[in-house]
Short mmCIF file of C-alpha atoms in Angstrom, two decimals:
data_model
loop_
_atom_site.label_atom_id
_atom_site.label_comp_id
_atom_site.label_asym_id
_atom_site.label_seq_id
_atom_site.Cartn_x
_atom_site.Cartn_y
_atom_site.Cartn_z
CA UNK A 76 32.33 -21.44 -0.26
CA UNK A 77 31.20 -18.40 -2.21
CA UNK A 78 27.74 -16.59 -1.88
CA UNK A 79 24.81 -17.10 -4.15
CA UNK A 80 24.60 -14.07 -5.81
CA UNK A 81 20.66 -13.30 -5.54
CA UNK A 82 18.83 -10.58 -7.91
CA UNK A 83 15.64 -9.62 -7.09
CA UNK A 84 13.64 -6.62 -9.38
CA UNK A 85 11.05 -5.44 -7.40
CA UNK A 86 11.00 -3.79 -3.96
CA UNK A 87 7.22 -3.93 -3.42
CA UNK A 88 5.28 -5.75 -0.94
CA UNK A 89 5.93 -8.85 -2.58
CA UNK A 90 9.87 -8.32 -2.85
CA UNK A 91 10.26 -7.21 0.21
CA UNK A 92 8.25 -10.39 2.09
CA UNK A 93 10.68 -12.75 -0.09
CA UNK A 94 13.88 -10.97 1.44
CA UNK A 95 12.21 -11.27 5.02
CA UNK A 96 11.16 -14.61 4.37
CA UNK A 97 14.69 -15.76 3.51
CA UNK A 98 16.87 -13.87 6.24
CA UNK A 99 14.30 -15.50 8.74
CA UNK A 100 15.05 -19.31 7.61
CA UNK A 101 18.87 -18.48 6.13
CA UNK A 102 21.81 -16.89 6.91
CA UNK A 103 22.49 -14.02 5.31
CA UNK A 104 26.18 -14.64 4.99
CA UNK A 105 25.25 -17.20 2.45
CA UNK A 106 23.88 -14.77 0.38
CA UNK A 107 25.02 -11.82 -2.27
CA UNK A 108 21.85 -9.63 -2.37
CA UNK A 109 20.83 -6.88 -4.63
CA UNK A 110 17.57 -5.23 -5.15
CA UNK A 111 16.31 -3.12 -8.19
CA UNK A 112 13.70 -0.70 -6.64
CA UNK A 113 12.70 1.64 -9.09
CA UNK A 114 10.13 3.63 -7.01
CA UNK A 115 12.46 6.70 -5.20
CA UNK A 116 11.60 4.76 -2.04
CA UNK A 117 11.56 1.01 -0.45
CA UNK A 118 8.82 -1.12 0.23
CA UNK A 119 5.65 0.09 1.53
CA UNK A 120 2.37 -1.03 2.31
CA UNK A 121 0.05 -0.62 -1.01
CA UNK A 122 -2.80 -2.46 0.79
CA UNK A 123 -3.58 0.29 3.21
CA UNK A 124 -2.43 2.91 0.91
CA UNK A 125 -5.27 4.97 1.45
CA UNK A 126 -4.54 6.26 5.17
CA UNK A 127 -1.96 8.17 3.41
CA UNK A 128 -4.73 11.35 2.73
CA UNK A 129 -4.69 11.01 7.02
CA UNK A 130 -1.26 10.86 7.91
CA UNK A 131 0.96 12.16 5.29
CA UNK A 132 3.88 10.75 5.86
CA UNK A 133 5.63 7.71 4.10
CA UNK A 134 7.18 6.49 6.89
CA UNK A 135 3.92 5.24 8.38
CA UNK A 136 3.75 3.49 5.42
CA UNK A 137 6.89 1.32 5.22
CA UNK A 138 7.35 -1.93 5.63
CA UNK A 139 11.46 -1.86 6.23
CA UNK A 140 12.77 -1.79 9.70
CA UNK A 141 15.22 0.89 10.20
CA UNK A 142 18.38 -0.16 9.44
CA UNK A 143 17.46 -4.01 8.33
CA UNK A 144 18.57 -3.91 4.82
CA UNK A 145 22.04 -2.88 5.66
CA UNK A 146 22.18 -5.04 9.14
CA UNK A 147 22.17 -8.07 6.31
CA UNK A 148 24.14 -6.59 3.38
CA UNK A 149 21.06 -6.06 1.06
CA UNK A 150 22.04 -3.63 -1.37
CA UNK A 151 18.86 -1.96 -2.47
CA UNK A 152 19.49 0.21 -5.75
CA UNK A 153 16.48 3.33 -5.27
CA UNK A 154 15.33 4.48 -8.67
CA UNK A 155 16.83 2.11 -10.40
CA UNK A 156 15.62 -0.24 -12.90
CA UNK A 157 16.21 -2.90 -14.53
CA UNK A 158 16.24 -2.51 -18.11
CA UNK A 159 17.70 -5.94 -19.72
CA UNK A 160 18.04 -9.64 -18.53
CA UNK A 161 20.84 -11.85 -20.28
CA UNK A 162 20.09 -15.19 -19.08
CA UNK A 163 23.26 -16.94 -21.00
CA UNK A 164 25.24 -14.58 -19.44
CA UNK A 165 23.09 -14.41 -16.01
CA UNK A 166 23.27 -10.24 -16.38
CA UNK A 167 21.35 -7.25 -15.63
CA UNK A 168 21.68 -4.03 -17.01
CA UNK A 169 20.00 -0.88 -15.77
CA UNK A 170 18.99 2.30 -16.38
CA UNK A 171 22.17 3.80 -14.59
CA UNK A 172 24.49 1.79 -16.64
CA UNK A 173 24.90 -0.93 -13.82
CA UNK A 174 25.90 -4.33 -14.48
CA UNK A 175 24.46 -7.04 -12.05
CA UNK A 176 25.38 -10.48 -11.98
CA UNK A 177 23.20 -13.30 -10.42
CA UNK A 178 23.05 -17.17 -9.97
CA UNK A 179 19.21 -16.77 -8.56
CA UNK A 180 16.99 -14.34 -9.75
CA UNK A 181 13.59 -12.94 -8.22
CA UNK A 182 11.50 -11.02 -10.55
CA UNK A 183 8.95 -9.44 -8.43
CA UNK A 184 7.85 -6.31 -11.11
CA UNK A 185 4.22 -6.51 -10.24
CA UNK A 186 1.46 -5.14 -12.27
CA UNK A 187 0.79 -1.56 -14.14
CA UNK A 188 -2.69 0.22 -13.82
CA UNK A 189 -4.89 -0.12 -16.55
CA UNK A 190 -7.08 2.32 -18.57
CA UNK A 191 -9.45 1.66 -21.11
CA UNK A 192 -8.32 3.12 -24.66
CA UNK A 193 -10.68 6.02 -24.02
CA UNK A 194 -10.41 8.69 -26.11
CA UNK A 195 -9.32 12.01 -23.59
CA UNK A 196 -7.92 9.70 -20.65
CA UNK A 197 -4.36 10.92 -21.34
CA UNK A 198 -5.25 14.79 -20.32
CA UNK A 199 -4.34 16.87 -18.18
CA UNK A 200 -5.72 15.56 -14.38
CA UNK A 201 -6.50 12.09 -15.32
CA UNK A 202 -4.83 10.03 -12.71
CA UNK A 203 -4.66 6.58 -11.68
CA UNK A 204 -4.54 5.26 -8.15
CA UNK A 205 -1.38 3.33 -7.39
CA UNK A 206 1.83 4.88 -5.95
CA UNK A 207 2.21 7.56 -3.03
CA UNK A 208 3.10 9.67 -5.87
CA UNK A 209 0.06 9.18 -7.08
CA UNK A 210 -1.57 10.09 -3.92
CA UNK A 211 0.36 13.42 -4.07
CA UNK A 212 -0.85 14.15 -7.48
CA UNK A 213 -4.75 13.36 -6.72
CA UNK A 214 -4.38 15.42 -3.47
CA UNK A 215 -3.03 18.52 -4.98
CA UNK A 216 -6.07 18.63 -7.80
CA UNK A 217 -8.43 17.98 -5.27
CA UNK A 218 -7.54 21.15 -3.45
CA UNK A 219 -8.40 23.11 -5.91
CA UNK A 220 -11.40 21.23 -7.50
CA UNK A 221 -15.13 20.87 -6.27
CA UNK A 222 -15.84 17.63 -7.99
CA UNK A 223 -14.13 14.19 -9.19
CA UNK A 224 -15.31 10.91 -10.83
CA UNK A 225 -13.44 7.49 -9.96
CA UNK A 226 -13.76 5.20 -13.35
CA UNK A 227 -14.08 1.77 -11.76
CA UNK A 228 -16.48 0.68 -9.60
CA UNK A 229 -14.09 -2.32 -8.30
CA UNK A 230 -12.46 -3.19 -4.14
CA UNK A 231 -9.48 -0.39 -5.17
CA UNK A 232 -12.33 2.14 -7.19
CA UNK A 233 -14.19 2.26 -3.83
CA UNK A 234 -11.22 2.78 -1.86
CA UNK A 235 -10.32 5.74 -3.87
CA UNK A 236 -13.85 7.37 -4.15
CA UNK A 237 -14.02 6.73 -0.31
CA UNK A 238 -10.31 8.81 -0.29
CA UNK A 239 -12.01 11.54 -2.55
CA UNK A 240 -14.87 11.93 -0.39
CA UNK A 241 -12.90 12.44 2.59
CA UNK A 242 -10.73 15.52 0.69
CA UNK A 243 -13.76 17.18 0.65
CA UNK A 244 -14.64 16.59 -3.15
CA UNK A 245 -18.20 15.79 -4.41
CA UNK A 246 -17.39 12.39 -5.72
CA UNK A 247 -18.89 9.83 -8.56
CA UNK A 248 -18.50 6.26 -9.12
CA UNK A 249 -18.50 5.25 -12.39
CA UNK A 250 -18.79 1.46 -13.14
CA UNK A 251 -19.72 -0.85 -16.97
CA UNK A 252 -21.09 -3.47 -14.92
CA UNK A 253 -24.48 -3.36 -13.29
CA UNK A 254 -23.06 -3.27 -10.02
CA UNK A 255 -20.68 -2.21 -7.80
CA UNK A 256 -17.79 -5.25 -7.08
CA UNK A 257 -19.16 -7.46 -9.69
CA UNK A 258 -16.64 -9.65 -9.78
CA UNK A 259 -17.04 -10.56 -5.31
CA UNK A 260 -20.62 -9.59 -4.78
CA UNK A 261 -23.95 -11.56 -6.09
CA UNK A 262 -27.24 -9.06 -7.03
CA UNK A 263 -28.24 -8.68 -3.80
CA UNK A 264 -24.97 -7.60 -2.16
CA UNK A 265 -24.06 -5.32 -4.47
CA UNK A 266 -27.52 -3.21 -4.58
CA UNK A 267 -26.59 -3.16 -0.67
CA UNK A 268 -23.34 -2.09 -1.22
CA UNK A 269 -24.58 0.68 -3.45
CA UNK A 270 -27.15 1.98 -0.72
CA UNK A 271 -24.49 1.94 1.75
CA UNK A 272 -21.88 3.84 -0.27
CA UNK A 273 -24.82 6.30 -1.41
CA UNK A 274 -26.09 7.11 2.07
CA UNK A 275 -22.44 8.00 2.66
CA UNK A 276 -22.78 10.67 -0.29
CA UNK A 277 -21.05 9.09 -2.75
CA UNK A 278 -22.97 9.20 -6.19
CA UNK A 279 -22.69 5.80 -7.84
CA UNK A 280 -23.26 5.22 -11.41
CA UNK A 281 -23.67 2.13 -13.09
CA UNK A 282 -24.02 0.06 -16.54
CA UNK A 283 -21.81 3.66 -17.44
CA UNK A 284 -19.90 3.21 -20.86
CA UNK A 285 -17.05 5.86 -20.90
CA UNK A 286 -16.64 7.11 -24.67
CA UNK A 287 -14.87 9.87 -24.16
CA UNK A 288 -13.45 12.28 -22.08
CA UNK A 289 -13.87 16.33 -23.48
CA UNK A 290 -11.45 19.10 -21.88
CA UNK A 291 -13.92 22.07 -21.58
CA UNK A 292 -11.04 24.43 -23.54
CA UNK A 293 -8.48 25.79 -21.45
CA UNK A 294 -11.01 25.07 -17.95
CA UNK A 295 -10.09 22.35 -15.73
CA UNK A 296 -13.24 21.03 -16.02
CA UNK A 297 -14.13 17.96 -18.45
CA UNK A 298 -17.12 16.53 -19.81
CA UNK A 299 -17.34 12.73 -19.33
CA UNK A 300 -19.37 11.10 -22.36
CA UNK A 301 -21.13 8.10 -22.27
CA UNK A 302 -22.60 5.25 -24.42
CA UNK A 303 -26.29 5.98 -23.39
CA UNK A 304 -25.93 9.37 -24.23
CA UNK A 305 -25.48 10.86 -20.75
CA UNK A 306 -22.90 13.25 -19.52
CA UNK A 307 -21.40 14.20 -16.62
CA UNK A 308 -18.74 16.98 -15.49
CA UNK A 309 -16.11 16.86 -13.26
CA UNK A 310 -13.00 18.64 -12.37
CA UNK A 311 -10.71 15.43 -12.28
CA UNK A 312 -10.89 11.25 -12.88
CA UNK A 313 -9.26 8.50 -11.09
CA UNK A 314 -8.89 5.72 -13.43
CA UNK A 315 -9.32 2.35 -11.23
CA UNK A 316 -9.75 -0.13 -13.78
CA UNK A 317 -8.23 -3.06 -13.48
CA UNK A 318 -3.97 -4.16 -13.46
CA UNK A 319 -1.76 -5.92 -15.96
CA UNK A 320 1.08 -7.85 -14.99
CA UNK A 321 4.22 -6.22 -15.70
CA UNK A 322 5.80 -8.77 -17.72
CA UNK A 323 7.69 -6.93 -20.61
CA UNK A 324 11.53 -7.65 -19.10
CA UNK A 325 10.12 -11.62 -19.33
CA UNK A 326 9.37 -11.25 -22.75
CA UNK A 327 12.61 -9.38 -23.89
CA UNK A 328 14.37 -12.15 -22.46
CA UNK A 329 11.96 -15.34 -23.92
CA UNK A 330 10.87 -16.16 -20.58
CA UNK A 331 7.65 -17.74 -21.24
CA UNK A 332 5.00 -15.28 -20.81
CA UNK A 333 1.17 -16.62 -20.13
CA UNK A 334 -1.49 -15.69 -23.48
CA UNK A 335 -3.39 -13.06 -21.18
CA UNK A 336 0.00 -12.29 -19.26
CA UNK A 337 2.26 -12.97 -16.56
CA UNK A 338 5.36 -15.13 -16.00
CA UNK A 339 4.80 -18.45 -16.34
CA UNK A 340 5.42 -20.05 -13.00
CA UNK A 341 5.34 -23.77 -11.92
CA UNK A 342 4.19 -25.26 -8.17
CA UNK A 343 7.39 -23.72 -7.15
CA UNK A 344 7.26 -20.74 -8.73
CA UNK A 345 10.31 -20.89 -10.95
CA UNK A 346 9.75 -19.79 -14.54
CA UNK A 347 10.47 -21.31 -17.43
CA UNK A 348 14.29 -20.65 -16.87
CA UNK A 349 14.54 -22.87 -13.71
CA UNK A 350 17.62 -19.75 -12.59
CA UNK A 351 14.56 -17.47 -12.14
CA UNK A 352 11.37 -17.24 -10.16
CA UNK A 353 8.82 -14.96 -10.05
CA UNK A 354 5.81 -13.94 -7.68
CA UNK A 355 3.19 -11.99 -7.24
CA UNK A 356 1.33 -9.45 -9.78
CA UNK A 357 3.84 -10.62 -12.50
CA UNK A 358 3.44 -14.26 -12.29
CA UNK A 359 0.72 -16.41 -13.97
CA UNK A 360 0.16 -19.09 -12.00
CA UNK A 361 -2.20 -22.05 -13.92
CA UNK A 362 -3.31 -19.27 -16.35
CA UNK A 363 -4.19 -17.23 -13.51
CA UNK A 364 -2.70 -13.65 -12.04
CA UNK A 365 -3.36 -12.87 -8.70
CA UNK A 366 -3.94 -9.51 -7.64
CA UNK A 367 -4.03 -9.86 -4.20
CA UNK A 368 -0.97 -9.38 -1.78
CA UNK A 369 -1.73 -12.96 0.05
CA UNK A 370 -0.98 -15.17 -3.07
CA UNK A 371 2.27 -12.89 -3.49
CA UNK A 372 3.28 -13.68 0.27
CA UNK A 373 2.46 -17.39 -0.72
CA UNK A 374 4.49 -17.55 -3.30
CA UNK A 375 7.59 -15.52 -2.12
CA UNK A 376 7.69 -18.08 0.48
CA UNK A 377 7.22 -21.16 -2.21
CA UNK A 378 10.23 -19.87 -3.44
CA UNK A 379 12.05 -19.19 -0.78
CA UNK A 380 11.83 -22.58 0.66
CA UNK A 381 12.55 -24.10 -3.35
CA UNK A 382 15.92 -22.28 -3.58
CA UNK A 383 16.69 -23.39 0.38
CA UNK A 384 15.88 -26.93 -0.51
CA UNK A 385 12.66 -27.30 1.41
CA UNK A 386 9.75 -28.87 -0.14
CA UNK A 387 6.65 -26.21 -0.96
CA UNK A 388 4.57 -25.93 -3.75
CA UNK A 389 1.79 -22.99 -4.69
CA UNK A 390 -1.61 -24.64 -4.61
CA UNK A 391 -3.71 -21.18 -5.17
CA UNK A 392 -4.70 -19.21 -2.88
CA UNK A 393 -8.13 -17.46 -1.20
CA UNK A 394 -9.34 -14.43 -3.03
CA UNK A 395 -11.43 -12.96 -0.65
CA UNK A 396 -10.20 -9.27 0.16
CA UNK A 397 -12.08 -6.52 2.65
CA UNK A 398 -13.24 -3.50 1.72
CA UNK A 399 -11.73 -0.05 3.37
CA UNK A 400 -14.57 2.45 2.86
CA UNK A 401 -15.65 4.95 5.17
CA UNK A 402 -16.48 2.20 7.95
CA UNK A 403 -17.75 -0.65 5.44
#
């Protein structure tokens, strides 16, 4: 009997709980296994990304056993991606000229940070808040800067202003909405949100419109321009605002692709080629992206059990998420 030969693209949290998920309830001699992981390292924990500033080290960050990929013959491609899908021919190319053949594939490419088309958010120490790289970036600006502004006043925003804060930086909040978390917290809990994070010495903002973003010259420092006419200047910005499912490999190949994004998934998570399944970030499920690590684990277990032949199905899942902030 030959192996299935089982593509997955993605090595995040996600990817990496599907791969778990099916060496606990399979054997992985039934199985052909390659990974496209295009960060330069394997899965690691995004959710508590954070304690990075206090540790430093990327090993206290991962999520993959020593030595469990190659115990169970998962080859895991670092820095690769993949760049084309060829469902007829059940292919993937990628960007090192490799040529991957599959009878199952996994796309687990999760979602891209968004920034607002503000004019001045593409110079120089504008960063967004995503990757240990990232981290490295933000860290390395903040050493050498006095004060920083995080655009988004959102669960991640706070994490990262609550990061700043702790480097030693004088740090803003800036948020559109009224309030901080407006999408979790009624009035009430988000003015005591705001006195909470403000007694802490973080300087929120709110109901801020970002225009525009001024480099002062050839100075580090920037003038942040907003719709009411106000101004404020900081040293760097940490854009926070908001993810989009990464769903452009979907589209190349006419998977069906959701109208505000995301893979179209069913109950069991299979797209609309039944050959290929996706979960987490990238997946709409119901006209609906999660982007919350629990739904991913949900469905990377949905579709683990479909392709075993266990019945499962993806019925939603809770959104409720907890805050890391400088003990709130």
């Amino acid at each position: 009997m030959s192996k299935v030969r089982l593509a997955i693209i993605g090595n995040g949290m996600v990817g990496h709980r599907f791969i778990e998920d099916l060496l606990d309830k399979s054997d992985a001699s039934l199985f052909d296994i390659t990974v496209f992981c295009e960060e330069p390292r394997k899965a690691y924990d995004r959710v508590h990304l954070s304690s990075y500033f206090s540790h430093h080290t990327a090993e206290e960050l991962s999520l993959v056993r020593e030595g469990f990929y190659e115990k169970h013959g998962v080859k895991v491609l670092v820095g690769e991606r993949a760049i084309t899908i060829n469902r007829q021919e059940k292919v993937i190319h990628s960007s090192a000229g490799r040529t991957v053949y599959y009878d199952k594939l996994i796309m687990a490419t999760g979602s891209y940070p968004w920034i607002p088309p503000i004019k001045g958010s593409e110079t120089q120490d504008c960063f967004v808040y995503r990757t240990i790289e990232d981290l490295n970036a933000i860290e390395a600006c903040a050493r050498r800067s006095k004060r920083g502004a995080v655009v988004g006043g959102g669960l991640l925003g706070l994490e990262a202003a609550g990061a700043l804060k702790n480097l030693g930086v004088e740090t803003h909040v800036i948020e559109f909405a009224p309030m901080l978390m407006a999408e979790q917290l009624d009035q009430m809990g988000g003015e005591q949100l705001r006195r909470k994070i403000e007694s802490m010495g973080v300087r929120v903002h709110t109901s801020k419109n970002t225009q525009e973003i001024v480099q002062q010259g050839n100075e580090a420092r920037k003038t942040m321009r907003f719709a009411d006419g106000s101004e404020l200047e900081v040293d760097f910005i940490v854009f926070s605002t908001g993810i989009r499912p990464r769903d452009k490999l979907a589209t190349q190949c006419g998977l069906a692709v959701a109208q505000r994004g995301g893979i179209v998934i069913n109950d069991t998570c299979q797209t609309s080629d039944p050959d290929i399944y996706a979960i987490g970030e990238c997946a709409s499920w119901n006209n609906r992206v999660y982007g919350l690590v629990a739904p991913g684990y949900k469905m990377a277990q949905v579709a683990v059990d479909h392709i075993l032949g266990s019945e499962n199905a993806f019925e939603g899942a809770d959104l409720s998420a907890k805050l890391k902030l400088l003990g709130v």
